[in-house]
Coordinates of C-alpha atoms in Angstrom, one line a residue:
M1 CA 13.5 88.0 -222.3
D2 CA 12.1 85.1 -224.3
R3 CA 10.9 86.3 -227.7
M4 CA 9.1 83.0 -228.7
N5 CA 5.3 83.3 -229.5
T6 CA 2.5 81.1 -228.2
H7 CA 2.7 78.9 -231.4
G8 CA 6.3 78.0 -230.8
G9 CA 7.8 80.1 -233.6
R10 CA 9.9 83.2 -233.3
R11 CA 8.1 86.5 -233.5
R12 CA 8.4 88.0 -237.0
L13 CA 9.4 91.6 -237.6
A14 CA 6.5 93.3 -239.4
C15 CA 7.9 94.8 -242.6
L16 CA 5.9 98.0 -242.8
P17 CA 7.0 101.2 -244.4
L18 CA 8.3 103.0 -241.3
A19 CA 8.4 106.4 -242.9
A20 CA 4.6 106.2 -243.3
L21 CA 4.0 105.7 -239.6
P22 CA 4.2 108.1 -236.6
F23 CA 7.3 107.2 -234.6
S24 CA 5.3 106.3 -231.5
A25 CA 3.6 103.5 -233.5
L26 CA 7.0 101.7 -233.7
L27 CA 7.0 101.1 -229.9
F28 CA 5.6 98.1 -228.3
A29 CA 4.3 98.4 -224.8
T30 CA 6.5 95.6 -223.5
P31 CA 7.8 95.8 -220.0
P32 CA 11.6 96.0 -219.5
C33 CA 13.5 92.8 -218.9
G34 CA 14.9 92.5 -215.4
A35 CA 18.6 92.6 -215.5
A36 CA 20.2 89.5 -214.0
A37 CA 22.9 90.0 -211.3
S38 CA 26.1 88.3 -210.5
E39 CA 26.7 86.5 -207.3
S40 CA 27.3 88.9 -204.4
L41 CA 30.8 90.3 -204.2
L42 CA 32.3 91.2 -200.8
H43 CA 34.8 94.0 -200.2
T44 CA 36.2 94.4 -196.7
N45 CA 39.1 96.6 -195.7
E46 CA 40.3 96.8 -192.2
H47 CA 43.4 98.7 -193.2
A48 CA 42.1 101.3 -195.8
E49 CA 44.9 102.5 -198.1
I50 CA 44.0 106.1 -197.4
Q51 CA 43.4 107.5 -193.9
M52 CA 44.2 111.1 -193.5
Y53 CA 43.5 113.7 -190.9
S54 CA 42.8 117.3 -192.1
Y55 CA 43.3 120.4 -190.2
P56 CA 44.3 123.8 -191.7
A57 CA 47.4 124.3 -189.6
G58 CA 48.8 120.8 -190.3
S59 CA 47.0 119.8 -193.5
S60 CA 47.3 116.1 -193.7
N61 CA 50.1 116.0 -191.1
G62 CA 52.8 116.5 -193.7
A63 CA 53.1 115.0 -197.2
G64 CA 53.6 111.2 -197.0
S65 CA 52.6 110.7 -193.4
V66 CA 49.4 110.1 -191.7
R67 CA 49.1 110.3 -187.9
D68 CA 47.4 107.6 -185.9
R69 CA 44.5 109.7 -184.6
A70 CA 42.0 112.2 -185.9
P71 CA 39.9 114.5 -183.8
T72 CA 36.8 116.1 -185.3
F73 CA 35.6 119.6 -184.4
G74 CA 34.2 122.8 -185.8
A75 CA 35.7 126.3 -186.1
F76 CA 34.4 128.8 -183.5
S77 CA 35.2 132.5 -183.5
G78 CA 34.2 133.1 -179.9
V79 CA 31.1 133.5 -177.8
D80 CA 28.2 135.9 -178.4
S81 CA 28.2 138.2 -175.4
E82 CA 24.4 138.6 -175.4
T83 CA 23.3 135.0 -175.9
G84 CA 26.3 133.2 -174.5
Q85 CA 26.2 130.9 -177.6
S86 CA 29.4 129.9 -179.3
V87 CA 29.7 131.5 -182.7
F88 CA 30.7 129.3 -185.7
F89 CA 33.4 130.8 -187.9
P90 CA 32.2 131.6 -191.5
G91 CA 34.4 129.3 -193.5
S92 CA 36.6 130.0 -196.4
G93 CA 38.3 127.7 -198.9
A94 CA 41.4 127.9 -196.8
D95 CA 39.8 127.4 -193.4
P96 CA 36.4 125.7 -193.4
S97 CA 33.9 125.6 -190.6
R98 CA 34.4 121.8 -190.4
R99 CA 37.9 122.4 -189.4
G100 CA 39.0 119.0 -187.9
S101 CA 38.0 116.1 -190.0
F102 CA 39.4 112.9 -191.7
I103 CA 38.9 110.8 -194.8
V104 CA 39.1 107.1 -195.3
A105 CA 39.3 105.6 -198.8
S106 CA 39.7 102.0 -200.0
D107 CA 40.8 100.4 -203.3
T108 CA 37.8 98.3 -204.3
S109 CA 39.1 97.2 -207.8
A110 CA 40.5 93.9 -206.6
D111 CA 37.1 92.7 -205.3
V112 CA 34.6 94.7 -207.5
P113 CA 35.3 95.2 -211.2
A114 CA 35.8 98.9 -212.0
G115 CA 35.0 100.7 -215.2
L116 CA 31.4 99.5 -215.5
A117 CA 28.4 101.9 -216.0
P118 CA 27.5 103.0 -212.5
A119 CA 23.9 101.7 -212.8
R120 CA 25.3 98.1 -213.1
Y121 CA 26.5 98.2 -209.5
Q122 CA 23.7 96.8 -207.3
V123 CA 24.8 97.8 -203.8
E124 CA 23.3 95.4 -201.3
S125 CA 24.8 96.6 -198.0
L126 CA 27.4 99.1 -196.8
R127 CA 28.8 99.4 -193.3
V128 CA 31.6 101.7 -192.2
T129 CA 33.0 101.9 -188.6
A130 CA 35.2 104.3 -186.7
T131 CA 36.5 103.8 -183.2
L132 CA 36.8 106.5 -180.5
L133 CA 40.3 106.8 -179.1
G134 CA 38.9 109.1 -176.4
N135 CA 41.9 110.5 -174.7
L136 CA 40.6 114.0 -175.3
I137 CA 37.5 113.3 -173.4
Y138 CA 38.2 114.8 -170.0
E139 CA 36.1 112.6 -167.8
P140 CA 38.5 112.9 -164.8
L141 CA 37.9 116.6 -164.8
G142 CA 34.1 116.2 -164.9
Y143 CA 33.8 116.8 -168.6
V144 CA 32.0 114.2 -170.7
L145 CA 30.9 113.9 -174.3
P146 CA 27.2 113.0 -174.8
Y147 CA 26.0 110.7 -177.5
D148 CA 23.8 112.3 -180.3
N149 CA 22.3 110.2 -183.0
T150 CA 20.4 112.9 -184.9
L151 CA 21.4 115.6 -187.3
D152 CA 21.5 119.1 -185.9
D153 CA 19.6 121.8 -187.8
H154 CA 21.9 124.6 -188.7
L155 CA 19.5 127.2 -187.1
A156 CA 19.6 125.2 -183.8
L157 CA 23.4 125.1 -184.0
T158 CA 23.8 128.8 -184.6
T159 CA 21.1 130.2 -182.3
G160 CA 21.3 127.7 -179.4
G161 CA 17.7 126.5 -179.9
G162 CA 16.4 123.0 -179.2
D163 CA 17.3 120.5 -176.5
D164 CA 19.7 118.3 -178.3
P165 CA 22.2 116.6 -175.9
G166 CA 25.3 116.8 -178.0
R167 CA 26.7 116.8 -181.6
P168 CA 26.4 113.9 -184.1
I169 CA 29.3 112.3 -185.9
E170 CA 28.5 112.8 -189.6
M171 CA 29.7 110.8 -192.6
Y172 CA 29.9 112.4 -196.1
G173 CA 31.3 111.6 -199.5
I174 CA 34.6 112.9 -200.8
G175 CA 34.3 115.7 -203.3
L176 CA 37.2 116.7 -205.5
Q177 CA 38.2 119.9 -207.2
G178 CA 41.3 121.8 -208.4
D179 CA 44.2 119.4 -208.9
F180 CA 42.2 116.2 -208.2
E181 CA 39.9 114.3 -210.6
T182 CA 39.8 110.9 -208.9
I183 CA 41.3 108.9 -206.1
S184 CA 44.3 106.7 -206.7
F185 CA 46.3 104.1 -204.7
A186 CA 49.2 103.8 -207.1
A187 CA 52.7 104.3 -205.8
A188 CA 53.6 106.8 -208.5
A189 CA 52.6 110.4 -208.0
D190 CA 49.7 111.6 -210.1
E191 CA 48.8 115.2 -209.8
A192 CA 45.2 114.5 -211.0
A193 CA 44.6 111.8 -208.4
L194 CA 44.2 112.2 -204.6
Q195 CA 46.7 109.9 -202.9
L196 CA 48.0 109.1 -199.5
G197 CA 49.6 112.1 -197.9
D198 CA 48.4 114.7 -200.4
A199 CA 48.0 118.0 -198.7
R200 CA 44.5 119.5 -198.4
W201 CA 45.8 123.1 -198.9
R202 CA 48.3 124.5 -201.3
Q203 CA 49.3 128.0 -202.4
Y204 CA 48.3 129.5 -205.7
R205 CA 50.6 128.7 -208.6
E206 CA 51.8 131.1 -211.3
G207 CA 49.2 131.5 -214.0
E208 CA 46.3 130.6 -211.7
A209 CA 43.5 133.0 -210.8
G210 CA 44.4 134.3 -207.4
Y211 CA 48.2 134.3 -208.0
D212 CA 49.9 137.5 -207.0
P213 CA 53.0 138.2 -209.2
E214 CA 54.2 140.7 -206.6
L215 CA 54.6 138.1 -203.9
P216 CA 57.3 135.3 -203.7
A217 CA 56.1 131.7 -204.0
G218 CA 56.2 131.2 -200.2
E219 CA 53.9 134.1 -199.5
Q220 CA 51.1 133.4 -202.1
A221 CA 47.6 133.1 -200.8
I222 CA 46.2 129.6 -200.0
A223 CA 44.1 128.1 -202.8
P224 CA 40.7 126.5 -201.9
Y225 CA 40.8 123.0 -200.5
P226 CA 41.0 120.3 -203.3
Y227 CA 39.0 117.7 -201.4
F228 CA 35.9 118.3 -199.3
A229 CA 32.9 116.8 -197.6
V230 CA 30.1 116.4 -200.1
D231 CA 26.5 115.5 -199.0
A232 CA 23.9 113.2 -200.5
L233 CA 22.6 116.2 -202.6
G234 CA 26.0 116.8 -204.1
R235 CA 26.7 120.0 -202.0
D236 CA 29.9 121.0 -200.4
A237 CA 29.1 120.7 -196.7
E238 CA 32.3 122.1 -195.3
N239 CA 30.8 125.6 -194.6
S240 CA 27.1 124.7 -194.3
V241 CA 26.8 125.7 -190.7
A242 CA 27.8 129.3 -191.1
G243 CA 28.0 129.9 -194.8
G244 CA 31.1 130.9 -196.8
Y245 CA 33.1 129.3 -199.5
S246 CA 31.5 126.5 -201.5
A247 CA 33.2 124.2 -204.0
T248 CA 29.9 123.2 -205.6
E249 CA 28.0 126.5 -205.8
P250 CA 28.5 128.3 -209.2
S251 CA 29.0 131.5 -207.3
G252 CA 31.6 130.0 -205.1
E253 CA 29.7 131.0 -202.0
T254 CA 26.9 129.4 -199.9
E255 CA 24.4 130.6 -197.4
Q256 CA 23.8 128.6 -194.2
F257 CA 22.0 125.3 -194.8
T258 CA 21.4 121.9 -193.1
P259 CA 23.4 119.3 -195.0
A260 CA 22.3 115.8 -195.9
P261 CA 25.0 113.4 -194.6
M262 CA 25.5 110.0 -196.1
A263 CA 25.0 108.6 -192.6
I264 CA 25.0 109.6 -188.9
G265 CA 27.2 107.5 -186.7
K266 CA 25.4 105.2 -184.2
L267 CA 26.7 103.5 -181.1
Y268 CA 25.6 100.1 -179.8
D269 CA 26.2 98.2 -176.6
D270 CA 27.4 94.6 -176.3
E271 CA 23.8 93.3 -176.7
G272 CA 23.2 95.3 -179.8
A273 CA 21.0 98.0 -178.2
E274 CA 21.6 101.5 -179.4
F275 CA 22.9 104.1 -176.9
E276 CA 20.3 106.6 -175.6
P277 CA 20.9 110.2 -176.7
G278 CA 22.9 111.9 -173.9
D279 CA 24.7 108.7 -172.8
Y280 CA 28.3 109.3 -172.1
M281 CA 30.8 108.1 -174.8
R282 CA 33.9 106.2 -173.8
S283 CA 37.2 105.2 -175.4
G284 CA 36.8 102.1 -177.5
D285 CA 33.2 102.8 -178.5
V286 CA 32.7 101.9 -182.1
F287 CA 30.6 104.2 -184.3
V288 CA 28.7 102.4 -187.0
F289 CA 27.7 104.2 -190.2
E290 CA 25.1 102.6 -192.5
P291 CA 24.1 104.8 -195.4
N292 CA 20.5 104.7 -196.6
L293 CA 21.0 102.9 -199.9
S294 CA 17.5 103.8 -201.0
D295 CA 18.5 107.5 -201.1
P296 CA 19.3 108.2 -204.8
G297 CA 22.1 110.6 -203.9
V298 CA 23.8 108.1 -201.7
L299 CA 23.4 105.4 -204.2
D300 CA 24.7 107.5 -207.1
Y301 CA 27.8 108.5 -205.0
V302 CA 28.6 104.9 -204.1
R303 CA 28.1 103.6 -207.6
G304 CA 30.1 106.3 -209.2
A305 CA 33.0 105.7 -206.9
L306 CA 32.9 101.9 -207.5
S307 CA 33.0 102.6 -211.2
E308 CA 36.3 104.4 -210.7
G309 CA 37.6 101.6 -208.5
W310 CA 37.4 103.1 -205.0
L311 CA 35.1 103.9 -202.1
G312 CA 35.8 106.6 -199.6
F313 CA 34.1 108.9 -197.1
S314 CA 34.8 112.0 -195.0
F315 CA 34.0 112.3 -191.3
S316 CA 33.4 115.4 -189.3
S317 CA 31.5 116.8 -186.3
L318 CA 30.8 120.3 -185.0
H319 CA 32.1 119.9 -181.5
E320 CA 33.9 122.7 -179.8
A321 CA 37.5 121.9 -179.5
A322 CA 39.9 122.3 -176.5
G323 CA 41.3 125.7 -176.4
H324 CA 38.1 127.3 -177.6
D325 CA 37.1 128.1 -174.0
N326 CA 38.9 129.7 -171.0
E327 CA 39.9 126.4 -169.4
G328 CA 40.9 124.6 -172.6
A329 CA 39.1 121.4 -171.4
V330 CA 36.1 121.1 -173.7
P331 CA 35.7 117.4 -174.8
Y332 CA 35.5 116.5 -178.4
P333 CA 35.8 113.2 -180.3
D334 CA 39.1 111.7 -181.2
F335 CA 39.2 108.6 -183.5
Y336 CA 41.7 105.9 -184.1
L337 CA 43.5 106.0 -187.5
D338 CA 46.0 103.4 -188.6
D339 CA 48.3 103.6 -191.6
L340 CA 51.9 102.9 -192.5
D341 CA 52.3 101.0 -189.2
V342 CA 53.5 104.2 -187.4
G343 CA 52.5 106.1 -184.3
D344 CA 51.0 104.8 -181.1
N345 CA 48.4 102.7 -182.9
P346 CA 50.1 100.2 -185.3
D347 CA 47.4 97.9 -186.7
G348 CA 45.0 99.1 -184.2
A349 CA 41.3 99.9 -184.3
A350 CA 41.3 101.6 -187.7
P351 CA 38.2 102.6 -189.6
T352 CA 36.7 99.7 -191.6
I353 CA 34.6 99.5 -194.8
E354 CA 32.4 96.5 -195.5
L355 CA 30.6 96.4 -198.8
V356 CA 28.4 93.8 -200.5
V357 CA 27.6 94.4 -204.1
S358 CA 26.5 92.5 -207.2
I359 CA 26.9 93.3 -210.9
L360 CA 23.8 93.6 -213.0
D361 CA 23.9 92.3 -216.5
P362 CA 23.7 95.1 -219.1
L363 CA 20.0 96.0 -219.7
P364 CA 19.0 95.3 -223.3
G365 CA 18.7 98.5 -225.2
D366 CA 20.5 100.6 -222.6
Y367 CA 23.1 101.9 -225.0
D368 CA 24.3 104.8 -222.9
G369 CA 24.8 102.6 -219.7
D370 CA 22.7 104.7 -217.4
G371 CA 20.6 101.8 -216.2
Q372 CA 17.4 102.6 -218.1
V373 CA 16.2 102.5 -221.6
T374 CA 15.2 106.0 -222.8
T375 CA 15.3 108.2 -225.8
S376 CA 19.0 108.9 -225.2
D377 CA 19.7 105.3 -226.1
Y378 CA 17.8 105.8 -229.3
D379 CA 20.0 108.8 -230.0
R380 CA 23.1 106.7 -229.4
W381 CA 21.8 104.1 -231.9
V382 CA 21.3 106.8 -234.5
E383 CA 24.8 108.1 -233.9
Q384 CA 26.4 104.7 -234.2
F385 CA 24.2 103.2 -237.0
G386 CA 26.3 101.5 -239.6
T387 CA 29.4 101.3 -237.4
T388 CA 30.7 98.6 -235.1
G389 CA 29.5 100.5 -232.1
P390 CA 30.1 98.9 -229.7
E391 CA 27.6 100.5 -227.2
A392 CA 24.6 100.4 -229.6
D393 CA 25.3 96.9 -230.8
G394 CA 22.3 95.4 -228.9
N395 CA 22.4 91.9 -230.3
G396 CA 26.2 91.6 -230.3
N397 CA 26.6 90.8 -234.0
G398 CA 29.4 93.3 -234.4
L399 CA 27.4 95.9 -236.4
V400 CA 24.9 98.5 -235.3
D401 CA 22.0 97.9 -237.6
A402 CA 18.2 97.8 -237.6
A403 CA 18.1 94.7 -235.4
D404 CA 19.7 96.9 -232.6
F405 CA 16.9 99.4 -233.1
T406 CA 14.4 96.5 -232.5
V407 CA 16.3 95.6 -229.3
W408 CA 15.9 99.2 -228.1
R409 CA 12.3 99.4 -229.2
D410 CA 11.3 96.2 -227.4
H411 CA 12.8 97.4 -224.1
Y412 CA 11.8 101.1 -224.2
T413 CA 9.1 101.7 -221.6
P414 CA 7.5 105.1 -222.1
A415 CA 5.1 104.5 -219.2
S416 CA 8.0 104.5 -216.7
Q417 CA 9.7 107.5 -218.3
A418 CA 8.7 111.2 -217.8
I419 CA 10.0 112.0 -221.3
A420 CA 8.5 112.4 -224.8
V421 CA 8.7 109.7 -227.4
P422 CA 11.3 110.9 -230.0
E423 CA 10.1 112.0 -233.4
P424 CA 13.1 111.4 -235.8
S425 CA 14.1 114.0 -238.4
G426 CA 13.4 113.4 -242.0
A427 CA 17.0 112.0 -242.5
Q428 CA 16.6 109.7 -239.6
V429 CA 13.2 108.4 -240.9
L430 CA 14.9 107.6 -244.2
L431 CA 17.8 106.0 -242.5
I432 CA 15.5 103.8 -240.4
A433 CA 13.3 102.9 -243.4
L434 CA 16.3 101.9 -245.5
A435 CA 17.8 100.0 -242.7
T436 CA 14.6 98.2 -241.9
G437 CA 13.9 97.5 -245.5
A438 CA 17.3 95.9 -245.9
F439 CA 16.8 94.0 -242.7
C440 CA 13.3 92.8 -243.8
G441 CA 14.5 91.8 -247.2
W442 CA 17.3 89.7 -245.6
Q443 CA 14.7 88.2 -243.3
H444 CA 12.3 87.4 -246.2
W445 CA 15.2 85.8 -248.2
L446 CA 16.3 83.7 -245.2
V447 CA 12.7 82.5 -244.3
S448 CA 11.8 81.9 -247.9
G449 CA 15.0 80.1 -248.6
R450 CA 14.4 77.8 -245.7
R451 CA 10.8 77.0 -246.8
R452 CA 11.9 75.7 -250.2

């Protein structure tokens, strides 16, 4: 922002005794400067580094291997004899209600710089696709899979209410717990990073809560899943339909709830028209997932992942799987996966991720990197005053000083923040007064010296 006044000279810092003023009087009601953005960066990945199918019995199909297909379905415990409605299985950490699912994750670091404050990623567009393989859709037997483009309420799912024609394909984020702290694409094994082929379930280890010293290692109970579907509100969605274990609830348990997916898969014909609800789906149909980037939860998830150098999603549906009825012929979706050039689908119709993002310049005064100038940035300035920073060095001169307080003050916008203006402690007032006095003395000497 241009700090030149209408007379062509640079605006002077008023050297008033700060300790004699209320702190709010130090703030100018100046609007924040709009952060400039880089040119748009494109990340496309038609062969995502991680594509893994998850199912309790087979985990991720064995460590180090990923099969070429991934059906999605829910877990059912049978049929209610009175209502005739299929009953969803209350999930646990070892066997969730979203029993058949898959994840896709891509290394974005080569195209989008990692390690920046999440708020600096301006996500312009995001499109993810997944293609139906469809060989588990029993059309020759008269069984078909209808298209559904809306989220099913958990009450409708569990009570049989509503007239919904089918089940949607839902896209979530990837939540991590237990062993995993991030996602990695490095060849070397890292126990703290989810990598290709890492099993979704493992047994309790010695020393962990849940470990039974009376049992041999091979007979220990299964520990909760380390990665899971997380919705736009940050909730573990694995057992939302029927309740049960939750990785995100402090109690470790959740009641039934309707989750908030990152996106619902949509199908379009060759002319770009969306399928009608109830239309039959076929092998080769491409599901398109376009998250609502105006949703704060979606945006926070994408930005946080990009800051770590990756972007990934979990896909699931609540279809009834074959074998859950007497004839074993209930249709459910089956998607192409492609990894390691193995199986029946080498370099086939794998899931894709297409991302367009630009990088915002740092916002002046945003010393904590959260994308806004608030009192927490003032606190960071106080913490780093007199040091080299670097976070609170707003003018880039290599020292956190009174000039950096001015940068923060000039960009702080209390009208846009639902927070109180900070009132410094006595020590902080003295620190600011001394710093500003020294700064004003320097300015007076510099200006007076130039006028001689």
